[in-house]
Amino acid sequence: MASAEFRPLDEKSLIEYIKATPSLSSKIGNKFDDLTIKEVGDGNLNFVYIVIGSSGSFVIKQAIPYVRSVGESLPMTKERAYFETLALTEHGQLCPDHVPEVYHFDPKMYLIGMRYLEPPHIILRKGLIAGVEYPLLAEHMSEYMARTLFRTSLLYRTTSEHKRAVAEFCGNVELCRLTERVVFSDPYKVSELNRWTSPYLDHDAEAVREDNILKLEVAELKSKFCERAQALIHGDLHTGSVMVTPNSTQMDTLMKGMTGNGDAALDWASFLAYKEWILRTIEETWTLFQKKFTALWHQHKDGPGEAYLPEIYNKPELQQLIQEKYVKDLFHDSLGFGAAKMIRRIVGVAHVEDFESIKDASKRAACERQALELAKTLLKERRKFQAISGVISAIRKLQS
Amino acid sequence: MASAEFRPLDEKSLIEYIKATPSLSSKIGNKFDDLTIKEVGDGNLNFVYIVIGSSGSFVIKQAIPYVRSVGESLPMTKERAYFETLALTEHGQLCPDHVPEVYHFDPKMYLIGMRYLEPPHIILRKGLIAGVEYPLLAEHMSEYMARTLFRTSLLYRTTSEHKRAVAEFCGNVELCRLTERVVFSDPYKVSELNRWTSPYLDHDAEAVREDNILKLEVAELKSKFCERAQALIHGDLHTGSVMVTPNSTQMDTLMKGMTGNGDAALDWASFLAYKEWILRTIEETWTLFQKKFTALWHQHKDGPGEAYLPEIYNKPELQQLIQEKYVKDLFHDSLGFGAAKMIRRIVGVAHVEDFESIKDASKRAACERQALELAKTLLKERRKFQAISGVISAIRKLQS
């Protein structure tokens, strides 16, 4: 069904929409009598409907022209649905095991129909808060990131393909601008959107706004975010964007955040900005990622990628040098972006359930202050860290 | 006159073309009897016709689908004429004193009609080889670079404007690919296009191909060239691209090289890759550029630019920190790109008259070897230089 113009759907109009859309109605065997529809959007940028029938299911995501959690104060274009579908489709081709399939896209309605991640899939963040351990998480996350980041970078792409992809995603400007604002700007200035655990962290929030070195470092990251197109990144890969069971890990994040050609470290960053008790998983994920990424590089070193031409770089000792440098730069960028994301979750507009679920404000403030201090150290001194183990040690020391 | 399709013009068909194009024929008062036409293209990528009548003049540049100096072996799209007109027009608005005016553009014919830089304008390279000194050169070059690089960067542009401009110039991919090849790849590998003063520099050329650290560093610059969009750069700003008289300095480079959104240091680099006896001018140009650029920054610190928001960065000591860092990064990138350009001019496809005019091959090789060693040092150790004076000293020491 090609809609004439955008209109936000409710549960009733959604059924009419599905009936008129074969790629969706066929997924539920064209049976509408036993249909259940539930709105579950917990993100800020769209409505999410789960549609379940007796012979099939899917999920419908519709972008809306403002950010839900802050009402109309952060207007958004609906075009993000287009870019997120593009990215979802490309990432799905590169890593089908961990990216849900897209069934339908309606550019006029800014609407995606895609696989419903059935129970027992839950949001990773909620599982982690409940204390569940996911033994395959590191394996799956590292697989997803290694595949998508390698294959959409100049290590695999020709510069012509790369420029075409960059031009395509330049249109996703509004969502990038939102990230610029809430991650790289607002936490470092007085903004009506900022909030923190007051009055406990009043001085801490002020200290962030007064810290010249911190602001110098975050400006460097912002410049990378705005000027650099390294790979087609997910762009919002935090634990609230991943759906898991003990055996399955699915990137459900698209439609909730920005996506485009950016610094590959940004995908890493969102995942790093997390709590003490998954430290081992973080360490394992990074270590596995490094292995998988360099294995892909080795496998495709005579492939189409134009960053390191085989005639120049195919000597074992030089291969090692360039791979070490590439991964080290990615590591330091990841620490920087991760730190910026931690800071914004504590003194910026959108917070995380991990802290918000601590009801006692003074206890919450104490945890947040610890995380904030760690983040400031990481942002200012990220280049001093040689390996992920050093970061993990620093976190453990802080929390002991 | 809108042509139906591309055809390369010769002197005869050019006159017919001018007659049918009011924006051109009006420049010569619609008089065709006393017209003189001269083809003077010394670049690689286009034909250049000077058209002079009794009541006016202009120059016609037509892009052709291959690189002239190497025949058909480096095929080029004709689209570069479109991008160069875009860039020329934008740079002309930002710095009309040093960018020639565009009178006419024909996208189908890949043809630009623009101001003829009348005698005594000569190509700066030729003036320098002849030993002429240009007392206003540093002032003019620094003015042009400060204005264009500042105004097209995120220091002045919003991120929306910036993304739009980046998307636009992504189409200029073929010319970028040529630069990638001849600057960042060919000199570091065996290529049929490479040449050097043989047999004197055989070992030197081989040493470049075997130098792991050099290759590691040039890969970092290539990544910046391919992935980063810092400002709308000229992209080919060497001394062969500047027309001068003692009182006038005009950027005549467009249509001869690549242009697009790239690393601002690249414009600096082409100009730096030059010889001992204009060292004072180089030093003065950099010093003036730094002053002018930071003065523009100060003047527009409450302007539309989104890299450093006033609410976060408008404190005098922080302003100083960020400006020092920005200019220092630009300086180090410039040294790197400049060194890469020196290397390619000695062991790559296209050489420079500065060296080529030395007829004695052993003498020429001695000069080239000196420049090559300097370039290797600059590329590997650029981050150790604190100021332009240190670079100038290193060159003087080398040549004494």
PDB file of C-alpha atoms in Angstrom, chain B residues 92-313:
ATOM      1  CA  GLY B  92      35.008  33.436  -5.567  1.00  0.00           C
ATOM      2  CA  GLN B  93      32.204  34.654  -3.305  1.00  0.00           C
ATOM      3  CA  LEU B  94      34.378  34.161  -0.235  1.00  0.00           C
ATOM      4  CA  CYS B  95      37.519  35.734  -1.668  1.00  0.00           C
ATOM      5  CA  PRO B  96      36.770  37.715  -4.869  1.00  0.00           C
ATOM      6  CA  ASP B  97      40.146  39.504  -4.815  1.00  0.00           C
ATOM      7  CA  HIS B  98      42.054  36.285  -5.462  1.00  0.00           C
ATOM      8  CA  VAL B  99      39.651  34.074  -7.430  1.00  0.00           C
ATOM      9  CA  PRO B 100      38.877  34.845 -11.093  1.00  0.00           C
ATOM     10  CA  GLU B 101      35.232  35.487 -11.991  1.00  0.00           C
ATOM     11  CA  VAL B 102      33.171  32.830 -13.806  1.00  0.00           C
ATOM     12  CA  TYR B 103      31.166  34.151 -16.783  1.00  0.00           C
ATOM     13  CA  HIS B 104      29.648  30.969 -18.162  1.00  0.00           C
ATOM     14  CA  PHE B 105      29.288  27.274 -17.430  1.00  0.00           C
ATOM     15  CA  ASP B 106      28.017  24.600 -19.817  1.00  0.00           C
ATOM     16  CA  PRO B 107      27.440  21.335 -17.946  1.00  0.00           C
ATOM     17  CA  LYS B 108      26.911  19.276 -21.121  1.00  0.00           C
ATOM     18  CA  MET B 109      30.149  20.494 -22.691  1.00  0.00           C
ATOM     19  CA  TYR B 110      32.084  20.478 -19.407  1.00  0.00           C
ATOM     20  CA  LEU B 111      33.143  23.964 -20.278  1.00  0.00           C
ATOM     21  CA  ILE B 112      33.814  27.066 -18.191  1.00  0.00           C
ATOM     22  CA  GLY B 113      34.224  30.626 -19.456  1.00  0.00           C
ATOM     23  CA  MET B 114      36.009  32.839 -16.958  1.00  0.00           C
ATOM     24  CA  ARG B 115      38.170  35.926 -16.521  1.00  0.00           C
ATOM     25  CA  TYR B 116      41.373  35.925 -18.534  1.00  0.00           C
ATOM     26  CA  LEU B 117      44.265  36.792 -16.254  1.00  0.00           C
ATOM     27  CA  GLU B 118      45.924  39.223 -18.607  1.00  0.00           C
ATOM     28  CA  PRO B 119      49.707  39.874 -18.771  1.00  0.00           C
ATOM     29  CA  PRO B 120      51.851  40.472 -16.861  1.00  0.00           C
ATOM     30  CA  HIS B 121      50.135  37.600 -14.940  1.00  0.00           C
ATOM     31  CA  ILE B 122      52.359  34.553 -15.122  1.00  0.00           C
ATOM     32  CA  ILE B 123      52.274  31.169 -13.432  1.00  0.00           C
ATOM     33  CA  LEU B 124      53.861  31.552  -9.996  1.00  0.00           C
ATOM     34  CA  ARG B 125      56.101  28.525 -10.557  1.00  0.00           C
ATOM     35  CA  LYS B 126      57.626  30.128 -13.635  1.00  0.00           C
ATOM     36  CA  GLY B 127      58.133  33.418 -11.825  1.00  0.00           C
ATOM     37  CA  LEU B 128      59.847  31.672  -8.943  1.00  0.00           C
ATOM     38  CA  ILE B 129      62.086  29.643 -11.238  1.00  0.00           C
ATOM     39  CA  ALA B 130      63.041  32.907 -12.937  1.00  0.00           C
ATOM     40  CA  GLY B 131      63.997  34.293  -9.526  1.00  0.00           C
ATOM     41  CA  VAL B 132      61.243  36.888  -9.216  1.00  0.00           C
ATOM     42  CA  GLU B 133      60.176  37.863  -5.705  1.00  0.00           C
ATOM     43  CA  TYR B 134      56.528  38.627  -4.984  1.00  0.00           C
ATOM     44  CA  PRO B 135      56.303  40.850  -1.895  1.00  0.00           C
ATOM     45  CA  LEU B 136      52.512  40.478  -1.566  1.00  0.00           C
ATOM     46  CA  LEU B 137      52.401  36.719  -2.121  1.00  0.00           C
ATOM     47  CA  ALA B 138      52.339  35.698   1.555  1.00  0.00           C
ATOM     48  CA  GLU B 139      49.640  38.266   2.318  1.00  0.00           C
ATOM     49  CA  HIS B 140      47.461  37.161  -0.601  1.00  0.00           C
ATOM     50  CA  MET B 141      47.904  33.400  -0.210  1.00  0.00           C
ATOM     51  CA  SER B 142      47.198  33.550   3.514  1.00  0.00           C
ATOM     52  CA  GLU B 143      44.139  35.719   2.892  1.00  0.00           C
ATOM     53  CA  TYR B 144      42.739  33.276   0.328  1.00  0.00           C
ATOM     54  CA  MET B 145      43.353  30.180   2.441  1.00  0.00           C
ATOM     55  CA  ALA B 146      42.139  31.709   5.713  1.00  0.00           C
ATOM     56  CA  ARG B 147      38.903  32.976   4.142  1.00  0.00           C
ATOM     57  CA  THR B 148      37.976  29.898   2.140  1.00  0.00           C
ATOM     58  CA  LEU B 149      39.039  27.282   4.680  1.00  0.00           C
ATOM     59  CA  PHE B 150      37.415  29.065   7.610  1.00  0.00           C
ATOM     60  CA  ARG B 151      34.136  29.874   5.933  1.00  0.00           C
ATOM     61  CA  THR B 152      33.558  26.378   4.520  1.00  0.00           C
ATOM     62  CA  SER B 153      34.433  24.560   7.756  1.00  0.00           C
ATOM     63  CA  LEU B 154      32.230  23.772  10.743  1.00  0.00           C
ATOM     64  CA  LEU B 155      33.828  26.752  12.471  1.00  0.00           C
ATOM     65  CA  TYR B 156      31.474  28.859  10.352  1.00  0.00           C
ATOM     66  CA  ARG B 157      28.959  26.454   8.794  1.00  0.00           C
ATOM     67  CA  THR B 158      26.080  24.690  10.495  1.00  0.00           C
ATOM     68  CA  THR B 159      26.253  20.906  10.366  1.00  0.00           C
ATOM     69  CA  SER B 160      23.212  20.900   8.034  1.00  0.00           C
ATOM     70  CA  GLU B 161      24.919  23.159   5.500  1.00  0.00           C
ATOM     71  CA  HIS B 162      28.078  21.124   5.847  1.00  0.00           C
ATOM     72  CA  LYS B 163      26.352  17.782   5.173  1.00  0.00           C
ATOM     73  CA  ARG B 164      24.617  19.264   2.124  1.00  0.00           C
ATOM     74  CA  ALA B 165      27.936  20.452   0.711  1.00  0.00           C
ATOM     75  CA  VAL B 166      29.605  17.121   1.456  1.00  0.00           C
ATOM     76  CA  ALA B 167      26.850  15.198  -0.339  1.00  0.00           C
ATOM     77  CA  GLU B 168      27.171  17.507  -3.340  1.00  0.00           C
ATOM     78  CA  PHE B 169      30.888  16.974  -3.762  1.00  0.00           C
ATOM     79  CA  CYS B 170      30.761  13.206  -3.179  1.00  0.00           C
ATOM     80  CA  GLY B 171      30.050  12.950  -6.906  1.00  0.00           C
ATOM     81  CA  ASN B 172      33.539  14.230  -7.669  1.00  0.00           C
ATOM     82  CA  VAL B 173      34.812  10.722  -7.050  1.00  0.00           C
ATOM     83  CA  GLU B 174      36.921  10.139 -10.170  1.00  0.00           C
ATOM     84  CA  LEU B 175      39.183  13.105  -9.538  1.00  0.00           C
ATOM     85  CA  CYS B 176      39.569  12.085  -5.881  1.00  0.00           C
ATOM     86  CA  ARG B 177      40.489   8.593  -7.038  1.00  0.00           C
ATOM     87  CA  LEU B 178      43.176  10.025  -9.304  1.00  0.00           C
ATOM     88  CA  THR B 179      44.699  11.876  -6.343  1.00  0.00           C
ATOM     89  CA  GLU B 180      44.466   8.752  -4.199  1.00  0.00           C
ATOM     90  CA  ARG B 181      46.382   6.881  -6.828  1.00  0.00           C
ATOM     91  CA  VAL B 182      49.099   9.307  -7.847  1.00  0.00           C
ATOM     92  CA  VAL B 183      49.726  10.854  -4.414  1.00  0.00           C
ATOM     93  CA  PHE B 184      48.998   8.148  -1.834  1.00  0.00           C
ATOM     94  CA  SER B 185      49.534   4.867  -3.698  1.00  0.00           C
ATOM     95  CA  ASP B 186      51.709   4.785  -6.833  1.00  0.00           C
ATOM     96  CA  PRO B 187      54.904   6.262  -5.322  1.00  0.00           C
ATOM     97  CA  TYR B 188      54.897   3.475  -2.709  1.00  0.00           C
ATOM     98  CA  LYS B 189      54.581   0.585  -5.159  1.00  0.00           C
ATOM     99  CA  VAL B 190      55.823  -0.485  -8.558  1.00  0.00           C
ATOM    100  CA  SER B 191      53.671   1.298 -11.159  1.00  0.00           C
ATOM    101  CA  GLU B 192      54.122   1.772 -14.873  1.00  0.00           C
ATOM    102  CA  LEU B 193      53.354   5.461 -14.383  1.00  0.00           C
ATOM    103  CA  ASN B 194      56.140   6.139 -11.895  1.00  0.00           C
ATOM    104  CA  ARG B 195      59.376   7.703 -13.077  1.00  0.00           C
ATOM    105  CA  TRP B 196      62.445   9.177 -11.427  1.00  0.00           C
ATOM    106  CA  THR B 197      65.894  10.397 -12.368  1.00  0.00           C
ATOM    107  CA  SER B 198      67.340   7.012 -13.262  1.00  0.00           C
ATOM    108  CA  PRO B 199      69.746   5.405 -12.581  1.00  0.00           C
ATOM    109  CA  TYR B 200      70.778   7.919  -9.867  1.00  0.00           C
ATOM    110  CA  LEU B 201      67.595   7.556  -7.813  1.00  0.00           C
ATOM    111  CA  ASP B 202      66.868   3.856  -8.429  1.00  0.00           C
ATOM    112  CA  HIS B 203      67.814   2.923  -4.903  1.00  0.00           C
ATOM    113  CA  ASP B 204      66.011   5.928  -3.433  1.00  0.00           C
ATOM    114  CA  ALA B 205      62.767   5.013  -5.204  1.00  0.00           C
ATOM    115  CA  GLU B 206      63.147   1.433  -4.012  1.00  0.00           C
ATOM    116  CA  ALA B 207      63.793   2.654  -0.463  1.00  0.00           C
ATOM    117  CA  VAL B 208      60.466   4.527  -0.555  1.00  0.00           C
ATOM    118  CA  ARG B 209      58.733   1.302  -1.593  1.00  0.00           C
ATOM    119  CA  GLU B 210      60.401  -0.619   1.228  1.00  0.00           C
ATOM    120  CA  ASP B 211      59.898   1.870   4.056  1.00  0.00           C
ATOM    121  CA  ASN B 212      57.267   0.437   6.416  1.00  0.00           C
ATOM    122  CA  ILE B 213      56.995   3.479   8.678  1.00  0.00           C
ATOM    123  CA  LEU B 214      56.605   5.779   5.697  1.00  0.00           C
ATOM    124  CA  LYS B 215      53.819   3.563   4.366  1.00  0.00           C
ATOM    125  CA  LEU B 216      52.116   3.507   7.752  1.00  0.00           C
ATOM    126  CA  GLU B 217      52.132   7.301   7.842  1.00  0.00           C
ATOM    127  CA  VAL B 218      50.961   7.773   4.278  1.00  0.00           C
ATOM    128  CA  ALA B 219      48.063   5.381   4.977  1.00  0.00           C
ATOM    129  CA  GLU B 220      46.924   7.648   7.799  1.00  0.00           C
ATOM    130  CA  LEU B 221      46.940  10.633   5.442  1.00  0.00           C
ATOM    131  CA  LYS B 222      45.094   8.650   2.777  1.00  0.00           C
ATOM    132  CA  SER B 223      42.434   7.739   5.307  1.00  0.00           C
ATOM    133  CA  LYS B 224      42.003  11.430   6.157  1.00  0.00           C
ATOM    134  CA  PHE B 225      41.830  12.250   2.464  1.00  0.00           C
ATOM    135  CA  CYS B 226      39.142   9.631   1.815  1.00  0.00           C
ATOM    136  CA  GLU B 227      37.064   9.802   4.989  1.00  0.00           C
ATOM    137  CA  ARG B 228      37.242  13.358   6.263  1.00  0.00           C
ATOM    138  CA  ALA B 229      35.288  16.404   5.066  1.00  0.00           C
ATOM    139  CA  GLN B 230      36.715  19.361   6.960  1.00  0.00           C
ATOM    140  CA  ALA B 231      36.284  22.208   4.466  1.00  0.00           C
ATOM    141  CA  LEU B 232      35.714  22.924   0.769  1.00  0.00           C
ATOM    142  CA  ILE B 233      39.326  22.817  -0.335  1.00  0.00           C
ATOM    143  CA  HIS B 234      40.991  23.850  -3.532  1.00  0.00           C
ATOM    144  CA  GLY B 235      42.806  20.529  -3.658  1.00  0.00           C
ATOM    145  CA  ASP B 236      45.589  21.367  -6.086  1.00  0.00           C
ATOM    146  CA  LEU B 237      47.058  24.573  -4.734  1.00  0.00           C
ATOM    147  CA  HIS B 238      50.657  24.265  -5.903  1.00  0.00           C
ATOM    148  CA  THR B 239      52.709  27.033  -7.470  1.00  0.00           C
ATOM    149  CA  GLY B 240      51.626  25.908 -10.936  1.00  0.00           C
ATOM    150  CA  SER B 241      48.046  26.763 -10.006  1.00  0.00           C
ATOM    151  CA  VAL B 242      48.601  30.370  -8.990  1.00  0.00           C
ATOM    152  CA  MET B 243      48.836  33.291 -11.434  1.00  0.00           C
ATOM    153  CA  VAL B 244      50.741  36.345 -10.239  1.00  0.00           C
ATOM    154  CA  THR B 245      51.934  39.820 -10.963  1.00  0.00           C
ATOM    155  CA  PRO B 246      53.786  41.906  -8.368  1.00  0.00           C
ATOM    156  CA  ASN B 247      50.360  43.270  -7.282  1.00  0.00           C
ATOM    157  CA  SER B 248      47.940  40.440  -8.007  1.00  0.00           C
ATOM    158  CA  THR B 249      47.627  36.821  -6.882  1.00  0.00           C
ATOM    159  CA  GLN B 250      44.915  34.699  -8.531  1.00  0.00           C
ATOM    160  CA  MET B 251      43.992  31.079  -7.881  1.00  0.00           C
ATOM    161  CA  ASP B 252      43.875  29.730 -11.383  1.00  0.00           C
ATOM    162  CA  THR B 253      44.104  26.131 -10.320  1.00  0.00           C
ATOM    163  CA  LEU B 254      40.554  24.993 -10.702  1.00  0.00           C
ATOM    164  CA  MET B 255      39.902  22.651 -13.641  1.00  0.00           C
ATOM    165  CA  LYS B 256      43.387  21.262 -13.219  1.00  0.00           C
ATOM    166  CA  GLY B 257      43.047  19.240 -10.080  1.00  0.00           C
ATOM    167  CA  MET B 258      40.607  17.847  -7.635  1.00  0.00           C
ATOM    168  CA  THR B 259      38.312  19.930  -5.532  1.00  0.00           C
ATOM    169  CA  GLY B 260      35.913  18.897  -2.857  1.00  0.00           C
ATOM    170  CA  ASN B 261      35.350  18.625   0.813  1.00  0.00           C
ATOM    171  CA  GLY B 262      38.550  17.374   2.277  1.00  0.00           C
ATOM    172  CA  ASP B 263      41.184  17.943   4.831  1.00  0.00           C
ATOM    173  CA  ALA B 264      41.956  21.652   4.984  1.00  0.00           C
ATOM    174  CA  ALA B 265      45.623  20.803   5.355  1.00  0.00           C
ATOM    175  CA  LEU B 266      45.696  19.578   1.774  1.00  0.00           C
ATOM    176  CA  ASP B 267      45.497  23.116   0.437  1.00  0.00           C
ATOM    177  CA  TRP B 268      48.346  24.027   2.700  1.00  0.00           C
ATOM    178  CA  ALA B 269      50.342  21.010   1.685  1.00  0.00           C
ATOM    179  CA  SER B 270      50.575  21.759  -2.018  1.00  0.00           C
ATOM    180  CA  PHE B 271      51.900  25.188  -1.280  1.00  0.00           C
ATOM    181  CA  LEU B 272      54.453  23.971   1.288  1.00  0.00           C
ATOM    182  CA  ALA B 273      56.026  21.414  -1.018  1.00  0.00           C
ATOM    183  CA  TYR B 274      58.428  23.886  -2.458  1.00  0.00           C
ATOM    184  CA  LYS B 275      62.025  25.042  -2.588  1.00  0.00           C
ATOM    185  CA  GLU B 276      64.525  26.703  -0.309  1.00  0.00           C
ATOM    186  CA  TRP B 277      64.536  30.208  -1.723  1.00  0.00           C
ATOM    187  CA  ILE B 278      60.942  30.954  -0.895  1.00  0.00           C
ATOM    188  CA  LEU B 279      61.330  29.682   2.635  1.00  0.00           C
ATOM    189  CA  ARG B 280      60.809  33.128   4.077  1.00  0.00           C
ATOM    190  CA  THR B 281      57.589  33.475   2.131  1.00  0.00           C
ATOM    191  CA  ILE B 282      56.375  30.086   3.320  1.00  0.00           C
ATOM    192  CA  GLU B 283      57.111  31.036   6.915  1.00  0.00           C
ATOM    193  CA  GLU B 284      55.431  34.411   6.513  1.00  0.00           C
ATOM    194  CA  THR B 285      52.404  32.886   4.753  1.00  0.00           C
ATOM    195  CA  TRP B 286      51.858  30.333   7.496  1.00  0.00           C
ATOM    196  CA  THR B 287      52.273  32.944  10.218  1.00  0.00           C
ATOM    197  CA  LEU B 288      49.858  35.321   8.502  1.00  0.00           C
ATOM    198  CA  PHE B 289      47.407  32.501   7.788  1.00  0.00           C
ATOM    199  CA  GLN B 290      47.391  31.512  11.445  1.00  0.00           C
ATOM    200  CA  LYS B 291      46.678  35.123  12.455  1.00  0.00           C
ATOM    201  CA  LYS B 292      43.984  35.669   9.845  1.00  0.00           C
ATOM    202  CA  PHE B 293      42.323  32.336  10.479  1.00  0.00           C
ATOM    203  CA  THR B 294      42.121  32.828  14.247  1.00  0.00           C
ATOM    204  CA  ALA B 295      41.016  36.439  13.707  1.00  0.00           C
ATOM    205  CA  LEU B 296      38.130  35.176  11.526  1.00  0.00           C
ATOM    206  CA  TRP B 297      37.349  32.617  14.211  1.00  0.00           C
ATOM    207  CA  HIS B 298      37.314  35.312  16.891  1.00  0.00           C
ATOM    208  CA  GLN B 299      35.171  37.576  14.726  1.00  0.00           C
ATOM    209  CA  HIS B 300      32.618  34.814  14.086  1.00  0.00           C
ATOM    210  CA  LYS B 301      32.743  33.045  17.434  1.00  0.00           C
ATOM    211  CA  ASP B 302      29.070  33.846  17.998  1.00  0.00           C
ATOM    212  CA  GLY B 303      28.193  33.022  14.379  1.00  0.00           C
ATOM    213  CA  PRO B 304      26.443  30.039  12.818  1.00  0.00           C
ATOM    214  CA  GLY B 305      29.375  27.601  13.085  1.00  0.00           C
ATOM    215  CA  GLU B 306      28.533  24.529  15.158  1.00  0.00           C
ATOM    216  CA  ALA B 307      31.928  23.018  15.896  1.00  0.00           C
ATOM    217  CA  TYR B 308      32.508  25.116  19.018  1.00  0.00           C
ATOM    218  CA  LEU B 309      29.266  26.485  20.431  1.00  0.00           C
ATOM    219  CA  PRO B 310      29.638  29.855  22.187  1.00  0.00           C
ATOM    220  CA  GLU B 311      27.850  28.644  25.330  1.00  0.00           C
ATOM    221  CA  ILE B 312      30.528  25.991  25.770  1.00  0.00           C
ATOM    222  CA  TYR B 313      33.660  27.574  24.366  1.00  0.00           C
TER     223      TYR B 313
END
